[in-house]
PDB file of C-alpha atoms in Angstrom:
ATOM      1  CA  UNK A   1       0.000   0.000   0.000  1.00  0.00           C
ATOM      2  CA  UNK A   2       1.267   3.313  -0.877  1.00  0.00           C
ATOM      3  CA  UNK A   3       0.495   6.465   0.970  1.00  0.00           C
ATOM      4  CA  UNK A   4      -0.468   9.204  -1.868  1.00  0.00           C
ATOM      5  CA  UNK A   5      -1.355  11.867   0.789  1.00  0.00           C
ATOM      6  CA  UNK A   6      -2.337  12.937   4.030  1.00  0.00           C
ATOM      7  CA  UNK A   7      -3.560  15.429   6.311  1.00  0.00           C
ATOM      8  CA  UNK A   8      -5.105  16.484  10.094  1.00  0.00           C
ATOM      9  CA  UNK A   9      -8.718  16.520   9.921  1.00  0.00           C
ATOM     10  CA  UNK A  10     -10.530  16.674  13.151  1.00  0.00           C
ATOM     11  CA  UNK A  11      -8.058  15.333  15.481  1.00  0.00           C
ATOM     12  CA  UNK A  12      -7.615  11.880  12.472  1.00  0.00           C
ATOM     13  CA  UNK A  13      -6.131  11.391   9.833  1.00  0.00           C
ATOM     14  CA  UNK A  14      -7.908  11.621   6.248  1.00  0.00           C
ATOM     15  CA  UNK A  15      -5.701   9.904   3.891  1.00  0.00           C
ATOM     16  CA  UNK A  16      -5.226   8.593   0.333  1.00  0.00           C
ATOM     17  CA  UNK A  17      -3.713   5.354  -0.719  1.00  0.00           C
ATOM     18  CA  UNK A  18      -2.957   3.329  -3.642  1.00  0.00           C
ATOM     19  CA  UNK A  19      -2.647   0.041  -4.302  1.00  0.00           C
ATOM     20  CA  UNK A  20      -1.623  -2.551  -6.955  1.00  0.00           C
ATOM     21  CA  UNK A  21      -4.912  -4.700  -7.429  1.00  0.00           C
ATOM     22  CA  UNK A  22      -4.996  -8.034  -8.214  1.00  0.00           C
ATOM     23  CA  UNK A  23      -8.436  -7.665  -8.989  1.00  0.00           C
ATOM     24  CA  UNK A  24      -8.530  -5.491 -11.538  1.00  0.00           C
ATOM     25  CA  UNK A  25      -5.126  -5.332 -12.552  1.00  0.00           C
ATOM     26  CA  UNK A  26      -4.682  -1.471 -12.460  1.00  0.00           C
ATOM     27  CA  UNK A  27      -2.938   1.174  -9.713  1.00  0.00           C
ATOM     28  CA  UNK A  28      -6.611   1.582  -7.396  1.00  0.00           C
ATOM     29  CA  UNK A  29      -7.199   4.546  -4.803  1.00  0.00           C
ATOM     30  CA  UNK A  30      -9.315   4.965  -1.668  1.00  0.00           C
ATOM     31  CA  UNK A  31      -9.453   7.391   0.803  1.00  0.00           C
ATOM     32  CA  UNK A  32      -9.527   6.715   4.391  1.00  0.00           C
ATOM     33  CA  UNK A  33     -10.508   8.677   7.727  1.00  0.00           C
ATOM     34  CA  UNK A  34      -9.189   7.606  10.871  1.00  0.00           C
ATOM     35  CA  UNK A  35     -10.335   8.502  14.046  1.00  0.00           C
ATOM     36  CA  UNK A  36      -8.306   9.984  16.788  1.00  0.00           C
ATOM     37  CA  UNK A  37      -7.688   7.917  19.289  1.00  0.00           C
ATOM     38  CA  UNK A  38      -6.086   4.062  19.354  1.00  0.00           C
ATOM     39  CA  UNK A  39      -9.013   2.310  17.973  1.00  0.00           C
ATOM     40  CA  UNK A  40      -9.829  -0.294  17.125  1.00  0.00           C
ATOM     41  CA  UNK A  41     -12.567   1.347  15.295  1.00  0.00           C
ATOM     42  CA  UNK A  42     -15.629   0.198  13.459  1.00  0.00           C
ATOM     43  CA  UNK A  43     -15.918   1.043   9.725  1.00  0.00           C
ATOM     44  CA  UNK A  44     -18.180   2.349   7.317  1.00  0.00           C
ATOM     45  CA  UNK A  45     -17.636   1.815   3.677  1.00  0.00           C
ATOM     46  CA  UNK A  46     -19.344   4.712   1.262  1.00  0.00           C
ATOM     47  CA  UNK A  47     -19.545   4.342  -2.083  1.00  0.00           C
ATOM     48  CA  UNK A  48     -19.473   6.950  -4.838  1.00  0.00           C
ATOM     49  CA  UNK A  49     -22.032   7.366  -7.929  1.00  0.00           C
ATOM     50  CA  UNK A  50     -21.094   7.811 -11.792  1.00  0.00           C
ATOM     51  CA  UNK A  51     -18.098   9.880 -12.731  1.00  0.00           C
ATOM     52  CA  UNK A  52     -17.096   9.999  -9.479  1.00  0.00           C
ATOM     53  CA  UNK A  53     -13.601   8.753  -7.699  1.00  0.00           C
ATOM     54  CA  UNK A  54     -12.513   8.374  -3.905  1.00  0.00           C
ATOM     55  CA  UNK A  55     -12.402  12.294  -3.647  1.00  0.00           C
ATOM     56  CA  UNK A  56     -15.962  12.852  -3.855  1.00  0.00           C
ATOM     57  CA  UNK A  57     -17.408  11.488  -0.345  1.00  0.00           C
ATOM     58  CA  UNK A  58     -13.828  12.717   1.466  1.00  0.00           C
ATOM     59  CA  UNK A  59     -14.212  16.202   0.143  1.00  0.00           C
ATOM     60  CA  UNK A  60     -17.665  16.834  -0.150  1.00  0.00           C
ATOM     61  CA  UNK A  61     -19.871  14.904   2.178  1.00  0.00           C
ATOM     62  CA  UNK A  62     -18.378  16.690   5.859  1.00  0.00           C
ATOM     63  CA  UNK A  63     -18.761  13.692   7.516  1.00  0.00           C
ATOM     64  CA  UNK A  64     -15.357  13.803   9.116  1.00  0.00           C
ATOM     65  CA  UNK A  65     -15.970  15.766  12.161  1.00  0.00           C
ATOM     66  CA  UNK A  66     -19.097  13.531  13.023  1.00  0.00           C
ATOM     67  CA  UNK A  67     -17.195  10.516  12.254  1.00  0.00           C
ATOM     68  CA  UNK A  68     -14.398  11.996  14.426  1.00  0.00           C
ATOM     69  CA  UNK A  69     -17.175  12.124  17.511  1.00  0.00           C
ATOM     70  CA  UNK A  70     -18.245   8.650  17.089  1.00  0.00           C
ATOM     71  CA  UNK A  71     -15.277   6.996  16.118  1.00  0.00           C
ATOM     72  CA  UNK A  72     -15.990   5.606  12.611  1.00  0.00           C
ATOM     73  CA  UNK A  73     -13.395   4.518  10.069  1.00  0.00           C
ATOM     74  CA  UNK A  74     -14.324   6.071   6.608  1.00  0.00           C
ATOM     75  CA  UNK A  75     -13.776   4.272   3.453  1.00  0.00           C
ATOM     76  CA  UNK A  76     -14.142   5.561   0.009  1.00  0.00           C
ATOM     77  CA  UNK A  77     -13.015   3.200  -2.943  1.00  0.00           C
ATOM     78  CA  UNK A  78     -12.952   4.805  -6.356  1.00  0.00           C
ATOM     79  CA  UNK A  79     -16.092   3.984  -8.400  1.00  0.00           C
ATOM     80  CA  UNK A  80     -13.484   1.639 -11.536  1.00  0.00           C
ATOM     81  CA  UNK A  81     -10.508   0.703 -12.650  1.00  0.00           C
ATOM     82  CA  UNK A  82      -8.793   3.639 -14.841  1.00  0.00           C
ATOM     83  CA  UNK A  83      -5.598   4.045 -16.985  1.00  0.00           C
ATOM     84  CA  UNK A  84      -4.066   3.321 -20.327  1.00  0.00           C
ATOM     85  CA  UNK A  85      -5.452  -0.004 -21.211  1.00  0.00           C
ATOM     86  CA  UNK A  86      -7.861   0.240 -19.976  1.00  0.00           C
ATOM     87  CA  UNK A  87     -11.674   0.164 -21.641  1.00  0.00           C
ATOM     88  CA  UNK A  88     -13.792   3.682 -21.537  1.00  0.00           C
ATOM     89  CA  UNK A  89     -16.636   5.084 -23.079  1.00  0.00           C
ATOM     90  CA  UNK A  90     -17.571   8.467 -24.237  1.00  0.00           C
ATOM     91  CA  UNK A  91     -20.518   7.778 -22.541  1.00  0.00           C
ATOM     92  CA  UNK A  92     -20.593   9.293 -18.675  1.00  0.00           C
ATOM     93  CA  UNK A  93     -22.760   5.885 -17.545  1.00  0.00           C
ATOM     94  CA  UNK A  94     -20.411   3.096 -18.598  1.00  0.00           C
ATOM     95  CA  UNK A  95     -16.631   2.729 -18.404  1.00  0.00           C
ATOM     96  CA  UNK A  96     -13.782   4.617 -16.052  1.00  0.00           C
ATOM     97  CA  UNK A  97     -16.201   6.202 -13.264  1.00  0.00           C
ATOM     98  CA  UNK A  98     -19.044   3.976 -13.690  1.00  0.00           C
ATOM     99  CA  UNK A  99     -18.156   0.919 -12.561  1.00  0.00           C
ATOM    100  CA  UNK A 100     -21.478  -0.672 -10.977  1.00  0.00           C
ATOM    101  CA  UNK A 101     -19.874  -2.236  -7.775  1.00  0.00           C
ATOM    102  CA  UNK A 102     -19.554  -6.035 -10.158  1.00  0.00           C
ATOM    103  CA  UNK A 103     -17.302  -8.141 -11.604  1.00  0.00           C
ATOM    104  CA  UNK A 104     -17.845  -7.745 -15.843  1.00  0.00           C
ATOM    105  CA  UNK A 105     -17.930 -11.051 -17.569  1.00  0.00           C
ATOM    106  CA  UNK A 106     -17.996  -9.138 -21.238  1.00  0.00           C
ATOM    107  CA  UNK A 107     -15.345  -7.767 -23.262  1.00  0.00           C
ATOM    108  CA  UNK A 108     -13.728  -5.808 -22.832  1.00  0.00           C
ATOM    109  CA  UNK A 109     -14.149  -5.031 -19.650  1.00  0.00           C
ATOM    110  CA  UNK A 110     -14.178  -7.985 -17.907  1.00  0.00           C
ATOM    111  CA  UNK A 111     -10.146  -7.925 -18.091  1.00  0.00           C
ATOM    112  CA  UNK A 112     -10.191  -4.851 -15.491  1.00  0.00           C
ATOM    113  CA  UNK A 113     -14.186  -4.183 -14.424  1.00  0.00           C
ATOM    114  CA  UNK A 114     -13.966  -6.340 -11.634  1.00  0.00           C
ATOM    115  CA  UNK A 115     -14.849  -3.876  -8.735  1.00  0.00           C
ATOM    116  CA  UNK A 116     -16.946  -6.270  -6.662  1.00  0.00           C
ATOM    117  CA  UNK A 117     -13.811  -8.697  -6.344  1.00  0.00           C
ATOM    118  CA  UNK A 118     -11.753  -5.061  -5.562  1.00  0.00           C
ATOM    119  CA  UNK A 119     -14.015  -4.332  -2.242  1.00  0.00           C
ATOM    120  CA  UNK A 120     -15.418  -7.229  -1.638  1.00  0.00           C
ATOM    121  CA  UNK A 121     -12.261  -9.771  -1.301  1.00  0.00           C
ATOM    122  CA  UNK A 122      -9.215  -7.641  -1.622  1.00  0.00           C
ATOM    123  CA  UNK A 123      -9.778  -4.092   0.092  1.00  0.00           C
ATOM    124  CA  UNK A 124     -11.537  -5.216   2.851  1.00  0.00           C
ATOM    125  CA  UNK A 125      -8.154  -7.295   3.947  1.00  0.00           C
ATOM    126  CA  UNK A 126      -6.007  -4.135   2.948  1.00  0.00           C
ATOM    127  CA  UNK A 127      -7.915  -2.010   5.680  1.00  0.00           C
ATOM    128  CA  UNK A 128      -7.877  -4.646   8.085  1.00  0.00           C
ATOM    129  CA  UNK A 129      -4.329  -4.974   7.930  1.00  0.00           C
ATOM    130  CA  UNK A 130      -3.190  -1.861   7.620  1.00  0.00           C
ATOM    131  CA  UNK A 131      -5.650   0.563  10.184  1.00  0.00           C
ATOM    132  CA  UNK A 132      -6.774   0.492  13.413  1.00  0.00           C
ATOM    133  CA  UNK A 133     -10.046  -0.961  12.175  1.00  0.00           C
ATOM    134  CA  UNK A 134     -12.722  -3.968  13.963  1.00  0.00           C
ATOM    135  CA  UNK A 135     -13.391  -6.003  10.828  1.00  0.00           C
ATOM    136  CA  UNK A 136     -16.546  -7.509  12.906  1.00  0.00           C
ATOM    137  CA  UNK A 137     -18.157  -4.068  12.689  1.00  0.00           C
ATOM    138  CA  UNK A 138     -18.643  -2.776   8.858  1.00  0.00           C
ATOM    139  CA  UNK A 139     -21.341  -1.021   8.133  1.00  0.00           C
ATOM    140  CA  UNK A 140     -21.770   0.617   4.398  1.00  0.00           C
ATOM    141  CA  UNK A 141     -23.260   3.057   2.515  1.00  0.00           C
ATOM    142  CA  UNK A 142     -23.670   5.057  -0.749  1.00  0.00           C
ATOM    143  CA  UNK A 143     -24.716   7.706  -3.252  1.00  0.00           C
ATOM    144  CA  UNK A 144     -26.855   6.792  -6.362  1.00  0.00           C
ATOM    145  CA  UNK A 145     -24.638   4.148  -8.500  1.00  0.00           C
ATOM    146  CA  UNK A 146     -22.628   3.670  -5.114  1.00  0.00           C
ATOM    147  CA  UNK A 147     -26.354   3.351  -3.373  1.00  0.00           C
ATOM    148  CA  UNK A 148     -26.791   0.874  -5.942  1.00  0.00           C
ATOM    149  CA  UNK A 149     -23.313  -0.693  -4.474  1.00  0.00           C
ATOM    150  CA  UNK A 150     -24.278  -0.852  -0.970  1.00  0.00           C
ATOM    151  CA  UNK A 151     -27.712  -1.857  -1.279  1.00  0.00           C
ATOM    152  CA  UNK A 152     -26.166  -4.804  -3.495  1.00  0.00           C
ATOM    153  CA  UNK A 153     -22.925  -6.031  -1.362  1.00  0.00           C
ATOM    154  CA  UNK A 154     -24.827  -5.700   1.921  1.00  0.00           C
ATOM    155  CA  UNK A 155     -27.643  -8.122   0.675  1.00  0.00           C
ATOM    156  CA  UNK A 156     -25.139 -10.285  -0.881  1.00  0.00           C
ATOM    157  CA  UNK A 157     -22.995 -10.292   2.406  1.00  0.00           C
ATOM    158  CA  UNK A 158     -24.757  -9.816   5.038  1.00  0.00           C
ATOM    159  CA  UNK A 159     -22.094 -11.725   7.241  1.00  0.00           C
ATOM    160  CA  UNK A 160     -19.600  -8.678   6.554  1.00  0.00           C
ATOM    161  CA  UNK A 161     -21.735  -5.427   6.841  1.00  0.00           C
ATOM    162  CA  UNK A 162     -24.190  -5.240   9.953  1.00  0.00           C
ATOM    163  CA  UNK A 163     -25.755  -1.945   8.680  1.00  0.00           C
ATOM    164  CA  UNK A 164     -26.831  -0.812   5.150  1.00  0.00           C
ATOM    165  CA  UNK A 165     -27.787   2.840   4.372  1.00  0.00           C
ATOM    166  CA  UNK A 166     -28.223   4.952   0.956  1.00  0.00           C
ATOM    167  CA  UNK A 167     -28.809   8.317  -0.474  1.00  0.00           C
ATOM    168  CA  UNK A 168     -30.577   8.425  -3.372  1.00  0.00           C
ATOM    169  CA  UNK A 169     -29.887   4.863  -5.042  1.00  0.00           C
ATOM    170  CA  UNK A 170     -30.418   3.028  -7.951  1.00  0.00           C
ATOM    171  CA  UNK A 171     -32.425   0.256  -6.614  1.00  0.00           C
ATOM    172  CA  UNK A 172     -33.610  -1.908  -9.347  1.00  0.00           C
ATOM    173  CA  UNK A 173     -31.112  -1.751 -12.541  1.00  0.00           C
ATOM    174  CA  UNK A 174     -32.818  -3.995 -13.930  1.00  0.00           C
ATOM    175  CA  UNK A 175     -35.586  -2.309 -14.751  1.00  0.00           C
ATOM    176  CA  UNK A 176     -34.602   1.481 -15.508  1.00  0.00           C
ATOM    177  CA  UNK A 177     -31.873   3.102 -18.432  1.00  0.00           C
ATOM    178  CA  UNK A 178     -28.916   3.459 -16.632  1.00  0.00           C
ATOM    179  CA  UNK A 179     -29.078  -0.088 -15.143  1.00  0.00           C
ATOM    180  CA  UNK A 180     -30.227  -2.032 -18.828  1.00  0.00           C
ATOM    181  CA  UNK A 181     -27.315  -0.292 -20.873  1.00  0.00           C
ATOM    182  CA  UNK A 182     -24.668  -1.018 -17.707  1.00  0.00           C
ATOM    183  CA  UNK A 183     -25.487  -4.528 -16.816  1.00  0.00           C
ATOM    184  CA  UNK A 184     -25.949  -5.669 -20.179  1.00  0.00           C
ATOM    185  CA  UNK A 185     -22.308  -4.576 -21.672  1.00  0.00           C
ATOM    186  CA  UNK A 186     -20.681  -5.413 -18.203  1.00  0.00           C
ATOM    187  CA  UNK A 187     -22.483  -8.810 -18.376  1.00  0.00           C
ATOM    188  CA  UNK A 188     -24.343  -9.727 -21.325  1.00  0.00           C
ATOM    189  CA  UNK A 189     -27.743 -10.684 -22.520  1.00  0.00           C
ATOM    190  CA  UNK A 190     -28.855 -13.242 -19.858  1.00  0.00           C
ATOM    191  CA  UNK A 191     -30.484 -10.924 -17.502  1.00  0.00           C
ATOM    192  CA  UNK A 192     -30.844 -14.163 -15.090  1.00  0.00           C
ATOM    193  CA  UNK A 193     -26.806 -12.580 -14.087  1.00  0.00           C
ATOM    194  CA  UNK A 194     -28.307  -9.246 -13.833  1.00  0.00           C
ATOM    195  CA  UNK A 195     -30.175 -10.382 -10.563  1.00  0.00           C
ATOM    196  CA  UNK A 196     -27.485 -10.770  -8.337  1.00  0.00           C
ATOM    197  CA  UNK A 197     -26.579  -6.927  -9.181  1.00  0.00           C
ATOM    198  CA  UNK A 198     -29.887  -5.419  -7.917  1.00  0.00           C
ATOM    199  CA  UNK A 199     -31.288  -5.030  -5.180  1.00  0.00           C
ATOM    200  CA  UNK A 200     -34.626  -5.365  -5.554  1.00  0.00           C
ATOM    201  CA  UNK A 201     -34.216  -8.873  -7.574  1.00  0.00           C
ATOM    202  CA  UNK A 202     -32.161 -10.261  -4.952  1.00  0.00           C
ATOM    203  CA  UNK A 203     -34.765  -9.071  -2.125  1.00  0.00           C
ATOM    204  CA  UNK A 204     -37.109 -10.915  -4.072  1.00  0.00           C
ATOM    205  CA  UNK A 205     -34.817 -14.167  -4.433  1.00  0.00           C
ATOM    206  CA  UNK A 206     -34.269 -14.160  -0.714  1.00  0.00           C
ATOM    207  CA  UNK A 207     -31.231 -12.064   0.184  1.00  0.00           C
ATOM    208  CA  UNK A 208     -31.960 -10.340   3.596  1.00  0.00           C
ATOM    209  CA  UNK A 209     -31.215  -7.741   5.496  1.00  0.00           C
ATOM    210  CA  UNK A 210     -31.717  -6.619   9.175  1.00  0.00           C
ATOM    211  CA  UNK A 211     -33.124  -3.270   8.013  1.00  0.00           C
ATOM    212  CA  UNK A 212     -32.531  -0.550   5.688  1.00  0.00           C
ATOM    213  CA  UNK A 213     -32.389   3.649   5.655  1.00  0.00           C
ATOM    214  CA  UNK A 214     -32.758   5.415   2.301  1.00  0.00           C
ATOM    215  CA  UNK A 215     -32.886   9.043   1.809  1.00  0.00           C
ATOM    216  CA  UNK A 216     -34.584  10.588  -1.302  1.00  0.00           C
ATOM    217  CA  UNK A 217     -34.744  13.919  -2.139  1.00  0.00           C
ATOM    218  CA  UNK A 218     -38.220  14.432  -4.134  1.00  0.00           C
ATOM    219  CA  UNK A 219     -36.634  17.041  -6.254  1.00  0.00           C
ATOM    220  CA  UNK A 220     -34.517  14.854  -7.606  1.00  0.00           C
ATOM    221  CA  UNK A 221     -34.388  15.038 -11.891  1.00  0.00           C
ATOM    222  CA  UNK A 222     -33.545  11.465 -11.754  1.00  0.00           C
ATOM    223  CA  UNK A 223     -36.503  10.329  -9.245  1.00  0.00           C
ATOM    224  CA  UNK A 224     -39.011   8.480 -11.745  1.00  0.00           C
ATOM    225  CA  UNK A 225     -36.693   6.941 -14.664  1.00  0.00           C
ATOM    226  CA  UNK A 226     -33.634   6.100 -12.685  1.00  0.00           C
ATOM    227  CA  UNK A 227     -34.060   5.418  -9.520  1.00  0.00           C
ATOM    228  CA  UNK A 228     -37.928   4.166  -9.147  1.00  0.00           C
ATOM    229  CA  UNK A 229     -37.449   4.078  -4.621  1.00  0.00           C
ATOM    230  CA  UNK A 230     -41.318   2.433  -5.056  1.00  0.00           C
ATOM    231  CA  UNK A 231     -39.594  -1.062  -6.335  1.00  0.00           C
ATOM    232  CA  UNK A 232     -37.574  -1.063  -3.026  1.00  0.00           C
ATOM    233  CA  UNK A 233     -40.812  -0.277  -1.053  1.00  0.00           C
ATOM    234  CA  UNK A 234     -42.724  -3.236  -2.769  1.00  0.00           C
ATOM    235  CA  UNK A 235     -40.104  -5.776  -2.622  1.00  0.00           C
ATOM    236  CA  UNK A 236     -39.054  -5.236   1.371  1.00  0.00           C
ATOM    237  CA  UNK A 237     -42.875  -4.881   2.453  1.00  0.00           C
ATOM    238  CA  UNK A 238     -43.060  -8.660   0.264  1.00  0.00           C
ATOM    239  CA  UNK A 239     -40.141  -9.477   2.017  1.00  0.00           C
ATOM    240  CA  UNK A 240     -41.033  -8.487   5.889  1.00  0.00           C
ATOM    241  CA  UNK A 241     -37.266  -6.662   5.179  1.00  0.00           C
ATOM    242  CA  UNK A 242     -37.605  -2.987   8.083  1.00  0.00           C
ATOM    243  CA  UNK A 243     -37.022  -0.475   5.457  1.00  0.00           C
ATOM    244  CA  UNK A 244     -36.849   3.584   6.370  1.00  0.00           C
ATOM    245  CA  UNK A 245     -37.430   5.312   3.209  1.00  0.00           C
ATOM    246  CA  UNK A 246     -37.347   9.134   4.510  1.00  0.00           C
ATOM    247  CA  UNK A 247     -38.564  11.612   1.354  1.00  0.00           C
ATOM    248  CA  UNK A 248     -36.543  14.827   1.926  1.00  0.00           C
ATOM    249  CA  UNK A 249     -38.986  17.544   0.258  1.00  0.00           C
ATOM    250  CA  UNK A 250     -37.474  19.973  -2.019  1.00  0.00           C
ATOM    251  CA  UNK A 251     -33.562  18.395  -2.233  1.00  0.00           C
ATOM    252  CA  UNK A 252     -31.953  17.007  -5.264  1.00  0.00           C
ATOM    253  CA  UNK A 253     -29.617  14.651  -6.214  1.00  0.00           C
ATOM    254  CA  UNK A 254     -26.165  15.757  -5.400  1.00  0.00           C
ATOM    255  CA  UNK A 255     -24.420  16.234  -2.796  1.00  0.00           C
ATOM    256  CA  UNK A 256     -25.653  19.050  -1.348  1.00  0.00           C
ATOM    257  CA  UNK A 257     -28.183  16.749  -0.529  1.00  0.00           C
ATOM    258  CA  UNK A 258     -25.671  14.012   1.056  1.00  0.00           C
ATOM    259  CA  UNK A 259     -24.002  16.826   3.039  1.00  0.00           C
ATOM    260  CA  UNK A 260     -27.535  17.846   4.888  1.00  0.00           C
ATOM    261  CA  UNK A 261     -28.434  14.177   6.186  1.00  0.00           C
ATOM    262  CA  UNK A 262     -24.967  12.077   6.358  1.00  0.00           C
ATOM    263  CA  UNK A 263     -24.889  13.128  10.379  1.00  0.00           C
ATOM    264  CA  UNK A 264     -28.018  11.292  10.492  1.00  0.00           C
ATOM    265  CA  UNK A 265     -26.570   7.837   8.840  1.00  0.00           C
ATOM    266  CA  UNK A 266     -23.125   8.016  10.439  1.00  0.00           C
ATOM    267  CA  UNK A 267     -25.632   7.763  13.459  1.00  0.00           C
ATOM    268  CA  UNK A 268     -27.273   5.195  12.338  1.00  0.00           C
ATOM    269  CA  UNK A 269     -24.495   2.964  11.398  1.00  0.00           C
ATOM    270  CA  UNK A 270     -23.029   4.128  14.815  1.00  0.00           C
ATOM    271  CA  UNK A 271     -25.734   3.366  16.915  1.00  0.00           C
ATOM    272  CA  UNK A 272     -25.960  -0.590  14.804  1.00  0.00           C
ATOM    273  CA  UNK A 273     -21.838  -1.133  14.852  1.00  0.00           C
ATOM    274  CA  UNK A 274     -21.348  -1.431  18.652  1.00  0.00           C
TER     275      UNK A 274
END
């Protein structure tokens, strides 16, 4: 692990780092907060949306000082794989910055789109062995694609993350543009592989959750084609699954929005990571 930068920040440590990843065979970056204090510490994961990288949460969310109080690791992975060599698309919602939180099985990105395998199996040891950080208390979170993220890893390993939380997500890709033109380059034409990538599918194939907290801002320009929150409803009321969908009147997508409610879900995963 390389150190790329550092700096005070509340009494922590807010970091950058870099390392060489197996999974997707590229130079990856993530930021880290660290707590003052000796730790060990629990840790939240948040994940960014499209044409984002690790910067995004760490410089724009203030959740540090909160974080700080509580005593929360912060960990913000970059949203793909980027470099020479590898594949991009003029498009904003495919390619470097949109990687969906998955492991592509298509060319040609399945030779470097493997950000599932990146979190999921290979940074999760890196923190653990290189911060003061409880591995049995993960908690994680996201924006939009990186709600999308959350929503998906949490149900798919529930063993690893006792609390799930999301801003504005992309619940059911399945079923709305920016999810049908991502999954089906990243993975093909059998949408039977798209199910373990959305949340709503694998609610209704029996993932589970202890309960859920989504934010939505009903200003948001993305609200009825993208992001459709009324699939999540439907599928964890089928389910018996505690969701907390709070509608935020008048907010958008961005994050100004994340900035005015993250105090509320570092809270939350606080209050669930004891």
């Amino acid at each position: 692990m390389d150190t790329v930068s550092t700096a005070k920040c509340f009494g922590g440590t807010q970091g950058t780092y870099r390392i060489d990843s197996a999974a997707t065979g590229t130079a990856m970056r993530f930021a880290v907060f660290v707590p003052p204090g000796e730790g060990p510490f629990p840790v939240l994961w948040f994940l960014a949306g499209l044409t984002c990288t690790e910067d995004n949460f760490t410089q724009k969310a203030g959740a540090q000082r909160i974080a700080a109080e509580l005593g929360l690791i912060l960990v913000a992975p970059d949203t793909s794989p980027r470099g020479e060599g590898v594949a991009n698309d003029e498009a904003y919602d495919m390619g470097q910055g949109a990687g969906f939180y998955l492991d592509a099985t298509q060319a040609p990105w399945a030779q470097h789109f493997r950000m599932y395998s990146h979190i999921v199996d290979e940074l999760l040891g890196v923190i653990g062995a290189n911060f003061p950080a409880d591995m049995s208390r993960q908690g994680i979170s996201g924006h939009s694609m990186g709600g999308h993220g959350a929503l998906t890893l949490a149900l798919r390993n529930p063993d690893r993350f006792r609390s799930v939380s999301a801003f504005a997500p992309i619940v059911a890709p399945n079923q709305v543009p920016w999810g049908i033109n991502a999954l089906g380059k990243y993975l093909g034409e059998d949408r039977a592989a798209w199910r373990r990538h959305d949340a709503v599918a694998l609610i209704e194939d029996g993932a589970r959750v202890s309960e859920l907290l989504v934010d939505q801002g009903d200003a948001d320009p993305w609200l009825i084609d993208q992001l459709k929150p009324e699939l999540l409803v439907d599928a964890c009321a089928a389910a018996a699954v505690p969701l907390t969908l709070r509608w935020q009147p008048g907010y958008e997508h961005g994050y100004f929005f994340v900035q005015s409610f993250i105090e509320d879900h570092l809270r939350w995963h606080a209050a669930r990571l004891v």
